[in-house]
């Protein structure tokens, strides 16, 4: 009917909602639901990886793993608190994979999220290189992961990356996505999981837990030795966490929500 407002159908991940709206407002809604989250992932990833890389490049040797652990964890919690309501605050391809598998992210956004996170990693690492003294940058391998130096370390490092990333992905899925368990302290819980992971496993694998965090510094420093560990380990962990939550909790109990944005 000519007097009836057009219907705007929006896919929220867990289902479709029809909104009576004008064409212009439908376009804004599409932007807010699809473009804006990717921009938030790009910005958040760039900020997180910039701070993380600087914490490694400028690390005081006497501080050991404490400085990078605190910088990564506190930065991630803060950035999630700032941008989480726009994109979910993943900033990590492995986390996005886990959240998608349990129904908390529209599958159409998975690849755009990955691309945004990887480009964010490049931007963050490039900014860290730009502001760092050249000698310190190269002494720290540009904050690329250089912990694994020989084949004999690969199996242990890969297993460590899987376990550490599972803890991080569980903190996100159960603390920020699952309708029955999520709470307002999720950003801090996720940040603390990163701190704990780095303190526990940093000396074994580097405790990357994030392909975007590995990719940006590797490009800037040209350091690719055993780089595949930091893709395979975290992505396997995201896959395992997604399957575990679906198996033991089930779709009807998770009540996974993507808020209308």
Short mmCIF file of C-alpha atoms in Angstrom, two decimals:
data_model
loop_
_atom_site.label_atom_id
_atom_site.label_comp_id
_atom_site.label_asym_id
_atom_site.label_seq_id
_atom_site.Cartn_x
_atom_site.Cartn_y
_atom_site.Cartn_z
CA UNK A 1 0.00 0.00 0.00
CA UNK A 2 1.27 3.47 -0.86
CA UNK A 3 0.68 4.89 2.63
CA UNK A 4 2.59 2.08 4.37
CA UNK A 5 6.20 2.62 5.48
CA UNK A 6 8.73 0.22 3.95
CA UNK A 7 10.02 -2.68 6.02
CA UNK A 8 13.71 -2.88 6.82
CA UNK A 9 14.92 -6.43 7.55
CA UNK A 10 18.06 -6.66 9.66
CA UNK A 11 20.02 -9.81 10.38
CA UNK A 12 21.20 -9.71 14.00
CA UNK A 13 23.04 -13.02 13.93
CA UNK A 14 20.53 -14.92 16.04
CA UNK A 15 17.58 -14.09 13.83
CA UNK A 16 15.99 -11.43 11.66
CA UNK A 17 14.00 -8.47 12.88
CA UNK A 18 11.75 -6.39 10.67
CA UNK A 19 11.63 -2.69 11.38
CA UNK A 20 9.16 -0.23 9.91
CA UNK A 21 11.36 2.55 8.70
CA UNK A 22 12.19 4.94 5.92
CA UNK A 23 14.63 3.99 3.19
CA UNK A 24 17.15 6.50 4.52
CA UNK A 25 16.97 5.11 8.03
CA UNK A 26 17.36 1.59 6.68
CA UNK A 27 20.60 2.68 5.10
CA UNK A 28 21.81 4.16 8.38
CA UNK A 29 20.87 0.93 10.12
CA UNK A 30 22.91 -1.08 7.62
CA UNK A 31 25.88 1.20 8.21
CA UNK A 32 25.60 0.88 11.97
CA UNK A 33 25.23 -2.88 11.89
CA UNK A 34 27.83 -3.80 9.30
CA UNK A 35 30.24 -0.95 8.51
CA UNK A 36 30.56 0.64 11.92
CA UNK A 37 31.51 -2.61 13.74
CA UNK A 38 34.31 -3.27 11.23
CA UNK A 39 35.62 0.25 11.74
CA UNK A 40 35.57 -0.32 15.50
CA UNK A 41 37.50 -3.57 15.07
CA UNK A 42 40.05 -1.79 12.89
CA UNK A 43 40.53 1.03 15.40
CA UNK A 44 40.54 -1.22 18.46
CA UNK A 45 43.01 -3.66 16.92
CA UNK A 46 45.33 -0.81 15.90
CA UNK A 47 45.30 0.69 19.39
CA UNK A 48 45.73 -2.66 21.14
CA UNK A 49 48.60 -3.79 18.94
CA UNK A 50 50.30 -0.38 19.06
CA UNK A 51 50.35 -0.49 22.86
CA UNK A 52 51.30 -4.17 22.92
CA UNK A 53 54.21 -3.69 20.52
CA UNK A 54 55.50 -0.65 22.38
CA UNK A 55 55.39 -2.56 25.67
CA UNK A 56 57.71 -5.17 24.14
CA UNK A 57 60.00 -2.76 22.32
CA UNK A 58 60.40 -0.49 25.37
CA UNK A 59 60.37 -3.30 27.93
CA UNK A 60 62.76 -2.90 30.84
CA UNK A 61 64.79 -6.14 31.01
CA UNK A 62 64.48 -6.10 34.81
CA UNK A 63 60.67 -6.20 34.53
CA UNK A 64 60.65 -9.52 32.70
CA UNK A 65 57.19 -10.40 31.42
CA UNK A 66 55.36 -8.10 33.81
CA UNK A 67 55.45 -4.97 31.66
CA UNK A 68 54.15 -6.62 28.44
CA UNK A 69 51.56 -8.61 30.41
CA UNK A 70 50.12 -5.58 32.15
CA UNK A 71 50.23 -3.41 29.04
CA UNK A 72 48.48 -5.98 26.83
CA UNK A 73 45.87 -6.96 29.40
CA UNK A 74 44.99 -3.51 30.67
CA UNK A 75 44.92 -2.05 27.16
CA UNK A 76 42.61 -4.80 25.91
CA UNK A 77 40.21 -4.39 28.83
CA UNK A 78 40.11 -0.62 28.37
CA UNK A 79 39.57 -0.78 24.59
CA UNK A 80 36.81 -3.38 25.00
CA UNK A 81 35.09 -1.11 27.53
CA UNK A 82 35.28 1.76 25.04
CA UNK A 83 34.38 0.02 21.76
CA UNK A 84 32.74 -3.23 22.86
CA UNK A 85 29.18 -1.94 22.48
CA UNK A 86 29.85 -1.18 18.81
CA UNK A 87 31.53 -4.35 17.56
CA UNK A 88 31.61 -6.76 20.50
CA UNK A 89 35.25 -5.88 21.16
CA UNK A 90 36.98 -8.90 19.60
CA UNK A 91 40.18 -7.43 18.10
CA UNK A 92 41.30 -11.00 17.50
CA UNK A 93 40.45 -13.38 14.61
CA UNK A 94 40.44 -16.39 16.95
CA UNK A 95 37.91 -14.74 19.25
CA UNK A 96 35.72 -13.74 16.28
CA UNK A 97 35.77 -17.36 15.10
CA UNK A 98 34.65 -18.67 18.50
CA UNK A 99 31.91 -16.05 18.83
CA UNK A 100 30.65 -16.80 15.31
CA UNK A 101 30.49 -20.54 16.00
CA UNK A 102 28.31 -20.04 19.07
CA UNK A 103 25.98 -17.68 17.23
CA UNK A 104 27.11 -14.37 18.69
CA UNK A 105 28.32 -12.87 15.41
CA UNK A 106 26.61 -12.79 12.04
CA UNK A 107 28.66 -15.14 9.85
CA UNK A 108 28.60 -12.52 7.09
CA UNK A 109 30.76 -10.34 9.33
CA UNK A 110 33.45 -12.91 10.11
CA UNK A 111 35.68 -12.29 7.08
CA UNK A 112 35.23 -8.48 7.25
CA UNK A 113 36.14 -8.64 10.96
CA UNK A 114 39.28 -10.66 10.16
CA UNK A 115 40.33 -8.20 7.46
CA UNK A 116 39.71 -5.24 9.79
CA UNK A 117 41.68 -6.86 12.59
CA UNK A 118 44.64 -7.71 10.35
CA UNK A 119 44.77 -4.21 8.89
CA UNK A 120 44.48 -2.85 12.43
CA UNK A 121 47.45 -5.00 13.36
CA UNK A 122 49.46 -3.56 10.50
CA UNK A 123 48.58 0.01 11.46
CA UNK A 124 49.37 -0.55 15.14
CA UNK A 125 52.71 -2.19 14.39
CA UNK A 126 53.62 0.53 11.88
CA UNK A 127 52.86 3.25 14.42
CA UNK A 128 54.95 1.45 17.04
CA UNK A 129 57.84 1.28 14.59
CA UNK A 130 57.46 4.96 13.73
CA UNK A 131 57.70 6.17 17.34
CA UNK A 132 60.38 3.73 18.53
CA UNK A 133 64.15 4.31 18.41
CA UNK A 134 65.50 2.22 15.57
CA UNK A 135 67.98 0.32 17.74
CA UNK A 136 65.34 -0.73 20.26
CA UNK A 137 62.92 -1.69 17.50
CA UNK A 138 65.36 -4.11 15.89
CA UNK A 139 66.67 -5.41 19.21
CA UNK A 140 63.12 -6.44 20.02
CA UNK A 141 62.58 -7.88 16.50
CA UNK A 142 59.91 -5.24 16.02
CA UNK A 143 57.84 -6.93 18.76
CA UNK A 144 57.38 -9.94 16.49
CA UNK A 145 57.24 -13.29 18.28
CA UNK A 146 60.76 -14.69 18.38
CA UNK A 147 60.48 -17.05 21.36
CA UNK A 148 60.52 -20.23 19.28
CA UNK A 149 63.99 -20.66 17.81
CA UNK A 150 64.19 -24.34 16.85
CA UNK A 151 62.02 -27.24 15.71
CA UNK A 152 62.15 -28.93 19.10
CA UNK A 153 60.16 -26.08 20.63
CA UNK A 154 57.33 -26.16 18.10
CA UNK A 155 55.04 -28.79 19.63
CA UNK A 156 55.18 -27.29 23.12
CA UNK A 157 54.72 -23.75 21.80
CA UNK A 158 51.76 -24.76 19.63
CA UNK A 159 50.08 -26.59 22.52
CA UNK A 160 50.66 -23.61 24.80
CA UNK A 161 49.13 -21.21 22.29
CA UNK A 162 46.05 -23.41 22.01
CA UNK A 163 45.52 -23.62 25.77
CA UNK A 164 46.20 -19.94 26.45
CA UNK A 165 43.90 -18.81 23.64
CA UNK A 166 41.16 -21.13 24.88
CA UNK A 167 41.19 -19.32 28.22
CA UNK A 168 40.93 -15.96 26.46
CA UNK A 169 38.15 -17.13 24.12
CA UNK A 170 36.22 -18.65 27.03
CA UNK A 171 36.51 -15.37 28.93
CA UNK A 172 34.99 -13.56 25.95
CA UNK A 173 32.28 -16.07 25.09
CA UNK A 174 31.12 -16.73 28.64
CA UNK A 175 31.80 -13.30 30.08
CA UNK A 176 30.58 -11.03 27.29
CA UNK A 177 28.35 -13.06 24.94
CA UNK A 178 26.51 -15.84 26.78
CA UNK A 179 23.19 -14.54 28.02
CA UNK A 180 23.29 -16.55 31.25
CA UNK A 181 26.82 -15.72 32.37
CA UNK A 182 27.80 -12.36 30.90
CA UNK A 183 28.28 -9.43 33.21
CA UNK A 184 29.49 -5.83 33.43
CA UNK A 185 33.00 -6.88 34.49
CA UNK A 186 33.65 -8.76 31.25
CA UNK A 187 36.20 -6.26 29.86
CA UNK A 188 38.29 -6.57 32.99
CA UNK A 189 37.96 -10.36 33.10
CA UNK A 190 39.11 -10.58 29.49
CA UNK A 191 42.02 -8.24 30.19
CA UNK A 192 43.01 -10.27 33.24
CA UNK A 193 42.97 -13.46 31.18
CA UNK A 194 45.54 -11.89 28.85
CA UNK A 195 47.72 -10.83 31.79
CA UNK A 196 47.60 -14.32 33.30
CA UNK A 197 48.31 -15.97 29.93
CA UNK A 198 51.36 -13.83 29.22
CA UNK A 199 52.79 -14.29 32.70
CA UNK A 200 52.25 -18.06 32.48
CA UNK A 201 53.21 -18.81 28.88
CA UNK A 202 55.19 -15.86 27.60
CA UNK A 203 58.52 -17.60 28.06
CA UNK A 204 57.30 -20.76 26.28
CA UNK A 205 55.53 -19.50 23.16
CA UNK A 206 55.42 -15.74 23.52
CA UNK A 207 51.73 -15.93 24.46
CA UNK A 208 50.43 -14.31 21.30
CA UNK A 209 46.86 -15.71 21.30
CA UNK A 210 46.02 -13.48 18.36
CA UNK A 211 46.93 -13.82 14.65
CA UNK A 212 46.49 -10.09 14.13
CA UNK A 213 48.93 -9.36 16.96
CA UNK A 214 51.46 -11.68 15.28
CA UNK A 215 50.85 -10.50 11.72
CA UNK A 216 51.43 -6.75 12.03
CA UNK A 217 54.84 -6.92 13.75
CA UNK A 218 55.96 -9.76 11.45
CA UNK A 219 55.30 -7.57 8.41
CA UNK A 220 57.02 -4.53 9.92
CA UNK A 221 60.07 -6.47 11.07
CA UNK A 222 60.17 -9.00 8.24
CA UNK A 223 60.39 -11.77 10.82
CA UNK A 224 58.46 -14.91 9.82
CA UNK A 225 60.26 -17.74 11.64
CA UNK A 226 57.66 -20.21 12.94
CA UNK A 227 55.01 -17.56 12.29
CA UNK A 228 52.40 -20.21 11.42
CA UNK A 229 52.25 -21.25 15.10
CA UNK A 230 50.55 -17.95 15.93
CA UNK A 231 47.84 -18.56 13.36
CA UNK A 232 47.22 -22.27 13.76
CA UNK A 233 47.27 -22.34 17.58
CA UNK A 234 44.83 -19.47 18.23
CA UNK A 235 42.45 -20.43 15.40
CA UNK A 236 42.31 -24.04 16.61
CA UNK A 237 41.58 -22.73 20.10
CA UNK A 238 38.73 -20.58 18.77
CA UNK A 239 37.33 -23.60 16.96
CA UNK A 240 37.57 -25.79 20.07
CA UNK A 241 35.90 -23.20 22.32
CA UNK A 242 33.05 -22.68 19.86
CA UNK A 243 32.43 -26.42 19.61
CA UNK A 244 32.70 -26.95 23.39
CA UNK A 245 30.14 -24.26 24.17
CA UNK A 246 27.71 -25.54 21.55
CA UNK A 247 28.15 -29.11 22.82
CA UNK A 248 27.79 -28.51 26.55
CA UNK A 249 25.49 -25.51 26.72
CA UNK A 250 23.48 -25.62 23.51
CA UNK A 251 21.94 -22.89 21.41
CA UNK A 252 18.69 -22.63 23.35
CA UNK A 253 20.52 -22.01 26.62
CA UNK A 254 23.24 -19.67 25.47
CA UNK A 255 20.83 -16.86 24.57
CA UNK A 256 23.56 -15.25 22.50
CA UNK A 257 22.74 -11.66 21.71
CA UNK A 258 23.88 -9.12 19.17
CA UNK A 259 22.34 -5.85 20.30
CA UNK A 260 20.73 -3.63 17.69
CA UNK A 261 23.27 -1.00 16.86
#
